[in-house]
GROMACS .gro file of C-alpha atoms in nm:
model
  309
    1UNK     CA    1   9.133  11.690  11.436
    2UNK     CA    2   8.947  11.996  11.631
    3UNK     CA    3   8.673  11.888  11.819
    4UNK     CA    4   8.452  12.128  11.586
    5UNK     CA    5   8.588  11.925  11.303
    6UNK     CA    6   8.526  11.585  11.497
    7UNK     CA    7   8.143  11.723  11.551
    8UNK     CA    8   8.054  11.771  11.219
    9UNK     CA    9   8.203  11.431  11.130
   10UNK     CA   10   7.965  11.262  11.386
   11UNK     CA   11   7.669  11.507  11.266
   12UNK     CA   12   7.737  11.402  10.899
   13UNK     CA   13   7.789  11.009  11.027
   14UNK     CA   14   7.461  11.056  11.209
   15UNK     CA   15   7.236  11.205  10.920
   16UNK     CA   16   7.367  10.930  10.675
   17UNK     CA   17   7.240  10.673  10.868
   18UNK     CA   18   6.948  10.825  10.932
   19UNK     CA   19   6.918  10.879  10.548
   20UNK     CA   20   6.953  10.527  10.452
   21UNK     CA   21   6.722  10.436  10.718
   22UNK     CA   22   6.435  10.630  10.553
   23UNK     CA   23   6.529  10.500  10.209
   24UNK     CA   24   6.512  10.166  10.307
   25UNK     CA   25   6.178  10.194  10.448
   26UNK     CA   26   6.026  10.431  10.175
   27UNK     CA   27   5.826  10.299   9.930
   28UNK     CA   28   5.993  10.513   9.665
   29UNK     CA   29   6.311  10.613   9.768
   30UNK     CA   30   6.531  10.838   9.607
   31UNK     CA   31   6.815  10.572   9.582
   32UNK     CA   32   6.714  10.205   9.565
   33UNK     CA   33   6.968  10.022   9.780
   34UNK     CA   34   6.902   9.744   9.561
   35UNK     CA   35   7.048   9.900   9.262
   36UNK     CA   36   7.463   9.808   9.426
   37UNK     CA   37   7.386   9.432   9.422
   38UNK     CA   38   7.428   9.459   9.056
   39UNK     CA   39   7.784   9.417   9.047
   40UNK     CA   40   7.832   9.683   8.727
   41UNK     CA   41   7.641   9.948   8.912
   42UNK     CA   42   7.831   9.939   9.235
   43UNK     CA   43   8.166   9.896   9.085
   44UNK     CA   44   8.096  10.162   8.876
   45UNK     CA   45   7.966  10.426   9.121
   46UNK     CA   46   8.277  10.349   9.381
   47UNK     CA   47   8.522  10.388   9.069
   48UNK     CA   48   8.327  10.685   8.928
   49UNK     CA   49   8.358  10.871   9.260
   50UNK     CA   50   8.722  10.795   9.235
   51UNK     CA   51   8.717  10.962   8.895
   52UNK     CA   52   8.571  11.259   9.039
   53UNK     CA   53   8.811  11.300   9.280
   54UNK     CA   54   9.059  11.343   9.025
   55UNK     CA   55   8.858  11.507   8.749
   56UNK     CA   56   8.741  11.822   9.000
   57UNK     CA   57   9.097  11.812   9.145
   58UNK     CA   58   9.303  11.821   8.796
   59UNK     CA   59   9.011  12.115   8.727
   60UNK     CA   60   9.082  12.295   9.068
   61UNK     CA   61   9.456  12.294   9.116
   62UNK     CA   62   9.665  12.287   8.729
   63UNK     CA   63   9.577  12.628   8.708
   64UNK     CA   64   9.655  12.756   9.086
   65UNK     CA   65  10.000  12.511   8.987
   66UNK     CA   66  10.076  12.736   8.670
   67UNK     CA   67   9.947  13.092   8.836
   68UNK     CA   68  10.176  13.071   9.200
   69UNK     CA   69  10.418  12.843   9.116
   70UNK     CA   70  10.544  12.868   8.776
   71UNK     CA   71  10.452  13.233   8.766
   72UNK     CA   72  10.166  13.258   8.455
   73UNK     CA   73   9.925  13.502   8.393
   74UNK     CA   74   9.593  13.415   8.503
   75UNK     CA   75   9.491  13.378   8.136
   76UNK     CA   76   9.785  13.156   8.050
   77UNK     CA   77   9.652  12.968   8.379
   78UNK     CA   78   9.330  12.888   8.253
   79UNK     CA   79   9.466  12.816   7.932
   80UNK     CA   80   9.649  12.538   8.038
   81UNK     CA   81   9.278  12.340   8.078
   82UNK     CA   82   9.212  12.397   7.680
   83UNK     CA   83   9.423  12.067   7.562
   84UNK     CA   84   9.272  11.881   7.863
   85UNK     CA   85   8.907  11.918   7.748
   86UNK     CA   86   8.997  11.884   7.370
   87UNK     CA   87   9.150  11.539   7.472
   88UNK     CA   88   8.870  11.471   7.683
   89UNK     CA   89   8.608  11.525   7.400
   90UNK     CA   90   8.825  11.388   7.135
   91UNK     CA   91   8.865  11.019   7.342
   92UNK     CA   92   8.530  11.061   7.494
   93UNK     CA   93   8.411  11.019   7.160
   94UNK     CA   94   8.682  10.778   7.018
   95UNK     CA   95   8.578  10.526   7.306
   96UNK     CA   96   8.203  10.567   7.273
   97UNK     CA   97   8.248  10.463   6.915
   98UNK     CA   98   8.481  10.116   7.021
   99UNK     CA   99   8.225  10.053   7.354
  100UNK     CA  100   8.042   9.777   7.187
  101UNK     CA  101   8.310   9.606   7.032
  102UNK     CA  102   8.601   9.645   7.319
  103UNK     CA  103   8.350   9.633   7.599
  104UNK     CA  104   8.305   9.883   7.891
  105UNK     CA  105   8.608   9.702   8.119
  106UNK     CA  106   8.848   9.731   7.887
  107UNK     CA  107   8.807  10.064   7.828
  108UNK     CA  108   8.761  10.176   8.201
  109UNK     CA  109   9.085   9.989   8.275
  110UNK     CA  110   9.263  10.163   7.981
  111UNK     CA  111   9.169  10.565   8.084
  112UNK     CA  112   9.271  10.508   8.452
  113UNK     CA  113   9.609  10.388   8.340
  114UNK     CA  114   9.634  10.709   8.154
  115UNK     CA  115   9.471  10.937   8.392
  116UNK     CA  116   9.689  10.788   8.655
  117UNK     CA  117  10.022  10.825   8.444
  118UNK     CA  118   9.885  11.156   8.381
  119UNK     CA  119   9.936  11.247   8.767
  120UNK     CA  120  10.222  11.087   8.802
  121UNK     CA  121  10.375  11.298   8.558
  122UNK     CA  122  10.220  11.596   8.690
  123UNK     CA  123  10.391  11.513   9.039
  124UNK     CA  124  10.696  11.510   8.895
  125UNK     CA  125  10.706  11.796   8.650
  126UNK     CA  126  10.910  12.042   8.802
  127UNK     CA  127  10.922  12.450   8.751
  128UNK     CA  128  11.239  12.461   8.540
  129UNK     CA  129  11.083  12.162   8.308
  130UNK     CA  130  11.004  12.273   7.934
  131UNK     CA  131  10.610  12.394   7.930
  132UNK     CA  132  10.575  12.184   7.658
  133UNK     CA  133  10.573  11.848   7.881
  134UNK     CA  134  10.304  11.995   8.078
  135UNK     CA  135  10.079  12.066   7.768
  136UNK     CA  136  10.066  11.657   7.659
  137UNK     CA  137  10.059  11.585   8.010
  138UNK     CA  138   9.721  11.751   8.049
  139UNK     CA  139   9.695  11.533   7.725
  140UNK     CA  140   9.675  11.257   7.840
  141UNK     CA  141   9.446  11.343   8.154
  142UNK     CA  142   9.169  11.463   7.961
  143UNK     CA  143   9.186  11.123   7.745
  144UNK     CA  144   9.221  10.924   8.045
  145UNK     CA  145   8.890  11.144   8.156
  146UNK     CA  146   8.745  11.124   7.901
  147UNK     CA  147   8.797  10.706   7.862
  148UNK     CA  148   8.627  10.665   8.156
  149UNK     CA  149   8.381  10.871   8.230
  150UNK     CA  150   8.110  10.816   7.926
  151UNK     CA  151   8.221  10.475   7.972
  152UNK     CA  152   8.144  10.416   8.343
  153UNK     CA  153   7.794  10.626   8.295
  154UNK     CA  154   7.706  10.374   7.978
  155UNK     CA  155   7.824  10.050   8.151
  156UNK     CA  156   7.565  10.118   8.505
  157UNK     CA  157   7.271  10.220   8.223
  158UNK     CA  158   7.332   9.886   8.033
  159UNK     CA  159   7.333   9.697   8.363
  160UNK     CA  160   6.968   9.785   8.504
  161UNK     CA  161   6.629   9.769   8.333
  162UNK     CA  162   6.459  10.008   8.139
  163UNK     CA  163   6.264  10.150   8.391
  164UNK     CA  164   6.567  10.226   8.626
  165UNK     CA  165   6.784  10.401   8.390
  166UNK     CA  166   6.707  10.775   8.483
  167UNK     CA  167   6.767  10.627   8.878
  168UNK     CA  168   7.099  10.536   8.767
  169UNK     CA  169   7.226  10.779   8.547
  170UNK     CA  170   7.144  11.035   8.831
  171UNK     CA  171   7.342  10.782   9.116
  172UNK     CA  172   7.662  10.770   8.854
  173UNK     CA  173   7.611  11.178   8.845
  174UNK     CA  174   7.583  11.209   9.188
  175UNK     CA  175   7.854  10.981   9.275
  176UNK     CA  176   8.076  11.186   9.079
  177UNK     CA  177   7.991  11.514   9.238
  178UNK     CA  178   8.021  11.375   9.592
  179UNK     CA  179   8.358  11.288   9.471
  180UNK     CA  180   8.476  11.599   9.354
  181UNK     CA  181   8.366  11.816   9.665
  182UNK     CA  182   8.569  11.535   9.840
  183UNK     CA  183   8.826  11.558   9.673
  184UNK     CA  184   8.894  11.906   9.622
  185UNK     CA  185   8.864  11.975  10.022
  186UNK     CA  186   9.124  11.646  10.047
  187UNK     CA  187   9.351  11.808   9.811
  188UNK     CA  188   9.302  12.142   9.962
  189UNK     CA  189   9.387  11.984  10.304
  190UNK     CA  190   9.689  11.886  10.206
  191UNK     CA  191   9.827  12.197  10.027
  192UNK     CA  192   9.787  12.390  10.318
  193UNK     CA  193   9.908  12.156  10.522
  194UNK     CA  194  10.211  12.106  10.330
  195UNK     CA  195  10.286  12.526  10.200
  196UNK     CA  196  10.257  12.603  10.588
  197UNK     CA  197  10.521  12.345  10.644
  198UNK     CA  198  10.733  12.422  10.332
  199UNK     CA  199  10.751  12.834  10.478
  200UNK     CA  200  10.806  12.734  10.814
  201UNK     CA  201  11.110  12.484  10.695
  202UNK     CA  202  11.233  12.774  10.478
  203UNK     CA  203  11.191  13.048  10.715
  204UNK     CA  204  11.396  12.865  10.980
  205UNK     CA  205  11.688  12.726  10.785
  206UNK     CA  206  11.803  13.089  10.851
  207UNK     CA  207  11.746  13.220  10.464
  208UNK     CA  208  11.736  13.622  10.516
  209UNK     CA  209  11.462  13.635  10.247
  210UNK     CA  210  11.223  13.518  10.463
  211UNK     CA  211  11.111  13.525  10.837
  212UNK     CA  212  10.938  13.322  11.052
  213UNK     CA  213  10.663  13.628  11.056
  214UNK     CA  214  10.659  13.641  10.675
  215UNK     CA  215  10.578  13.253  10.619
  216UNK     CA  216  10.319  13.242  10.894
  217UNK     CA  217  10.183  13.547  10.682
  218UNK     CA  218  10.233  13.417  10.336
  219UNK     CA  219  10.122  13.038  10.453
  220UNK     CA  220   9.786  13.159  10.570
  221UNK     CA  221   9.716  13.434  10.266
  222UNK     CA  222   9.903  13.334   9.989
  223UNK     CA  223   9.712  13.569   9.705
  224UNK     CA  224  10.088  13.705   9.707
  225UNK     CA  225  10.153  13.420   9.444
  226UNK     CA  226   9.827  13.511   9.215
  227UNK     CA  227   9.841  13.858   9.273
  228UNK     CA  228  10.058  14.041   9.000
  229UNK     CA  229  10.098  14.337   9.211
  230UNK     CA  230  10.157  14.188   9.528
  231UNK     CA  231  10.425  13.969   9.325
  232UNK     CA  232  10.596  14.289   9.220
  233UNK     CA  233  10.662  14.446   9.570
  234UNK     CA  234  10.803  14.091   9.654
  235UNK     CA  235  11.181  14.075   9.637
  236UNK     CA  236  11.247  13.817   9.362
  237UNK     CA  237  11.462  13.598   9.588
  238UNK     CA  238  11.116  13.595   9.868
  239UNK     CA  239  10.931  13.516   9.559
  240UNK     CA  240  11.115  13.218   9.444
  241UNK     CA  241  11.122  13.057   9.791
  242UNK     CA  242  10.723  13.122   9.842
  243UNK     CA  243  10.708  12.995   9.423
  244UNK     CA  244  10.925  12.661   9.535
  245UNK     CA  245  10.723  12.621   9.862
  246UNK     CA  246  10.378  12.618   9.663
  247UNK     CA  247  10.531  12.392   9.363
  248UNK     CA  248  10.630  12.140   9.648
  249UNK     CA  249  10.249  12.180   9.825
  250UNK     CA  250  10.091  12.146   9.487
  251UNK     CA  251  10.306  11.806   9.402
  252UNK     CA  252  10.137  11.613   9.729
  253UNK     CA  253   9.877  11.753   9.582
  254UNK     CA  254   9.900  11.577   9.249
  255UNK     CA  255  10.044  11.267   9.465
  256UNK     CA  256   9.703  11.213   9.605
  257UNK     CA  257   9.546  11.243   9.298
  258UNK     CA  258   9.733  10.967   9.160
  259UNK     CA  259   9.699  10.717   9.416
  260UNK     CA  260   9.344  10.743   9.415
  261UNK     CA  261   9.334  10.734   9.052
  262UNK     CA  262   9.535  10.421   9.096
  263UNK     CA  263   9.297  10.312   9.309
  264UNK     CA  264   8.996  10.347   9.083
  265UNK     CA  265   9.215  10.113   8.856
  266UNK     CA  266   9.184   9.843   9.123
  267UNK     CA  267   8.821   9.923   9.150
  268UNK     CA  268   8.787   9.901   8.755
  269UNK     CA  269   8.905   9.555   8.709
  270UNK     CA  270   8.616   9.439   8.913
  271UNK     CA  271   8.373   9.541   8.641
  272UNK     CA  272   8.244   9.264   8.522
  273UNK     CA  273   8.288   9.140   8.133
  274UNK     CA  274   8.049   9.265   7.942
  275UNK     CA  275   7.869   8.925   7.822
  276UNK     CA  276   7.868   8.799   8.156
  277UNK     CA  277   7.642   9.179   8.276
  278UNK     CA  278   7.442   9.210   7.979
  279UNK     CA  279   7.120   9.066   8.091
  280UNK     CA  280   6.861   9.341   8.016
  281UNK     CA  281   7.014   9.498   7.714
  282UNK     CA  282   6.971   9.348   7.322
  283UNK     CA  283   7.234   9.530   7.099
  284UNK     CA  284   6.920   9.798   6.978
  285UNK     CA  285   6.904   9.861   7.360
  286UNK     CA  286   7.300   9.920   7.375
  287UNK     CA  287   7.295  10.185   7.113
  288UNK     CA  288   6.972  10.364   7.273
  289UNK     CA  289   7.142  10.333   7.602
  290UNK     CA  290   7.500  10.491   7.422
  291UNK     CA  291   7.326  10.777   7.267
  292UNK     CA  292   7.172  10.830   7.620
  293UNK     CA  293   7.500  10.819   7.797
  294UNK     CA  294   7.636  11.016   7.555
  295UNK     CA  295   7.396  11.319   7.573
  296UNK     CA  296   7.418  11.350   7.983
  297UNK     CA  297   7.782  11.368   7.938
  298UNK     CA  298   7.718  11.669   7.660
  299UNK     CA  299   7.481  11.837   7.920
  300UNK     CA  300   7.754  11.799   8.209
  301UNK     CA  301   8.037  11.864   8.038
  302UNK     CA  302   8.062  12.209   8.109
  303UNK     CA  303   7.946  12.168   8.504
  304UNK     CA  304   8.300  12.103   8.645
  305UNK     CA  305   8.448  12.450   8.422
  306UNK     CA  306   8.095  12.647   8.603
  307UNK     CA  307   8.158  12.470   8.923
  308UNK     CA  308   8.493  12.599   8.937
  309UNK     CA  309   8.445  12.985   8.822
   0.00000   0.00000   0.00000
C-alpha cells in the first residue's frame, strides 16, 4: 500500500466511526443500529452486500472479458448481458411466486449455489471454448441473481415492523450498492495487478512479439484490446499474447467473484427459518410486504445497466 492509499483508509476508518457515533446518539438516525439485532436483517444485509459484489462485478467485467479477450464487437459485448437479465427476471419472478411456500432460506441458499457455479464456470471458460457455454453460463448467473436478490430484500421487510419497512428496504439497497463500488474497485485491483504481471512474464520469456517497453505500455493503457483500430495496426501474433494476458487477468477476476459468492452462501445459511422470524408479519402482511419487495426491485432493476454506461 502507498502511504496516499494508507491515508485515505485511516480518513475513511475515521469518518465511519464518527458516523456511527452520531447515529447512535441521534434521536432519528438515518440507520437504527438496532435494526442488525434482528438476526434476518443483519444476515441479510452482510449476504446482500456479498451479492452486490458479484452482481456489479458480473455487470462490469463479462463484457470487457468478451471485447479484449475474445475479440467481440462492442455490440456483441454488451449483448452478452441480454440472457443474464432475461434469467434474472424470469427466476426473480419464479421465486417470488414459491417465497411463501419454500421460505426465504431456502431460496437464498439455492441462487448462491447457482450464482457461485456460475463464476466458477466463468473462471474456467477459456477463449477457444464454444460461445455457446458462455451464453447458459450467464444463464445461470442472472437466475442465481435473480434467486436472491428479491428474496433477500423480502426476507429483511418481513422481519421488522410496519413502521420500519421503508428504513430497511433502503439499508438492503444501500448495502448492495456499497457492495458493488467495492467490488468493482476489488476486481479492478486485481486485473491490473494481474495483466501488468501477465505482459511483464510474456515480454521477458524472450517472445519477439513483445518488449519489455510494449507491455509496460499496453499494461498501463490497454484500449489497444477495445479499440478496433488500434487492434488492426497490432501484429496478430502481439495481439494474441496481449488477448491471452487479459483472458488470464479477467479469470482472477471471476475467481474473486466466486469465492465471495461462496461466501455469501455461508452467510445465507444463517438466515433464520422462516417460522422461527416471522413475528410481525400475518400471511396478508407477507403478500403486502412481496408486492412491496417486488416493485423496488422493478424500480432498481435497471440501476446497475445506468450505473455502468
Amino acid at each position: 500500500f502507498s502511504p496516499d492509499n494508507v491515508l485515505i483508509f485511516a480518513a475513511a476508518f475515521i469518518l465511519l466511526l464518527v458516523f456511527v457515533l452520531v447515529e447512535k446518539k441521534a434521536a432519528d438516525p438515518l440507520i437504527p443500529f438496532k435494526l442488525f439485532k434482528n438476526r434476518t436483517v443483519s444476515v441479510s444485509v452482510g449476504a446482500g452486500f456479498l451479492a452486490g459484489v458479484a452482481m456489479f462485478g458480473a455487470i462490469s467485467f463479462i463484457p470487457l472479458f468478451a471485447q479484449s479477450a475474445l475479440g467481440s464487437t462492442a455490440t456483441e459485448a454488451g449483448s452478452l448481458l441480454t440472457p443474464l437479465m432475461l434469467s434474472w427476471v424470469l427466476m426473480s419472478v419464479i421465486g417470488g411466486r414459491m417465497l411463501l411456500k419454500v421460505g426465504y432460506r431456502s431460496i437464498s441458499i439455492v441462487g448462491f449455489v447457482i450464482l457461485t457455479a456460475g463464476f466458477i464456470f466463468l473462471a474456467l471458460f477459456q477463449r477457444e471454448t464454444a460461445r455457446f457455454w458462455l451464453y447458459l453460463d450467464l444463464v445461470l448467473i442472472g437466475a442465481g441473481l435473480g434467486l436472491t436478490m428479491l428474496t433477500l430484500l423480502i426476507a429483511v421487510q418481513q422481519a421488522v415492523e410496519r413502521t420500519q419497512l421503508g428504513i430497511a428496504t433502503s439499508l438492503n439497497q444501500f448495502s448492495r450498492a456499497i457492495g458493488g463500488a467495492f467490488g468493482v474497485a476489488i476486481m479492478g485491483a486485481f486485473l491490473t495487478a494481474g495483466l501488468a504481471a501477465q505482459l511483464n512474464r510474456a515480454a521477458q520469456s524472450g517472445n519477439a512479439f513483445l518488449t519489455v517497453e510494449q507491455a509496460a505500455e499496453f499494461a498501463s493503457n490497454p484500449n489497444a484490446l477495445i479499440d478496433p483500430q488500434a487492434k488492426a495496426n497490432l501484429p496478430v501474433e502481439t495481439l494474441d499474447i496481449l488477448q491471452e494476458a487479459m483472458a488470464a487477468s479477467i479469470h482472477r477476476v471471476f475467481w474473486v467473484g466466486a469465492i465471495l459468492s461462496g461466501l455469501a452462501l455461508l452467510v445465507a445459511f444463517f438466515l433464520p427459518r422462516q417460522d422461527e422470524s416471522e413475528k410481525h408479519a400475518t400471511d396478508g402482511d407477507a403478500g403486502e410486504k412481496m408486492l412491496m419487495a417486488e416493485q423496488t426491485m422493478i424500480n432498481k432493476r435497471n440501476q446497475p445497466s445506468a450505473t455502468n454506461n
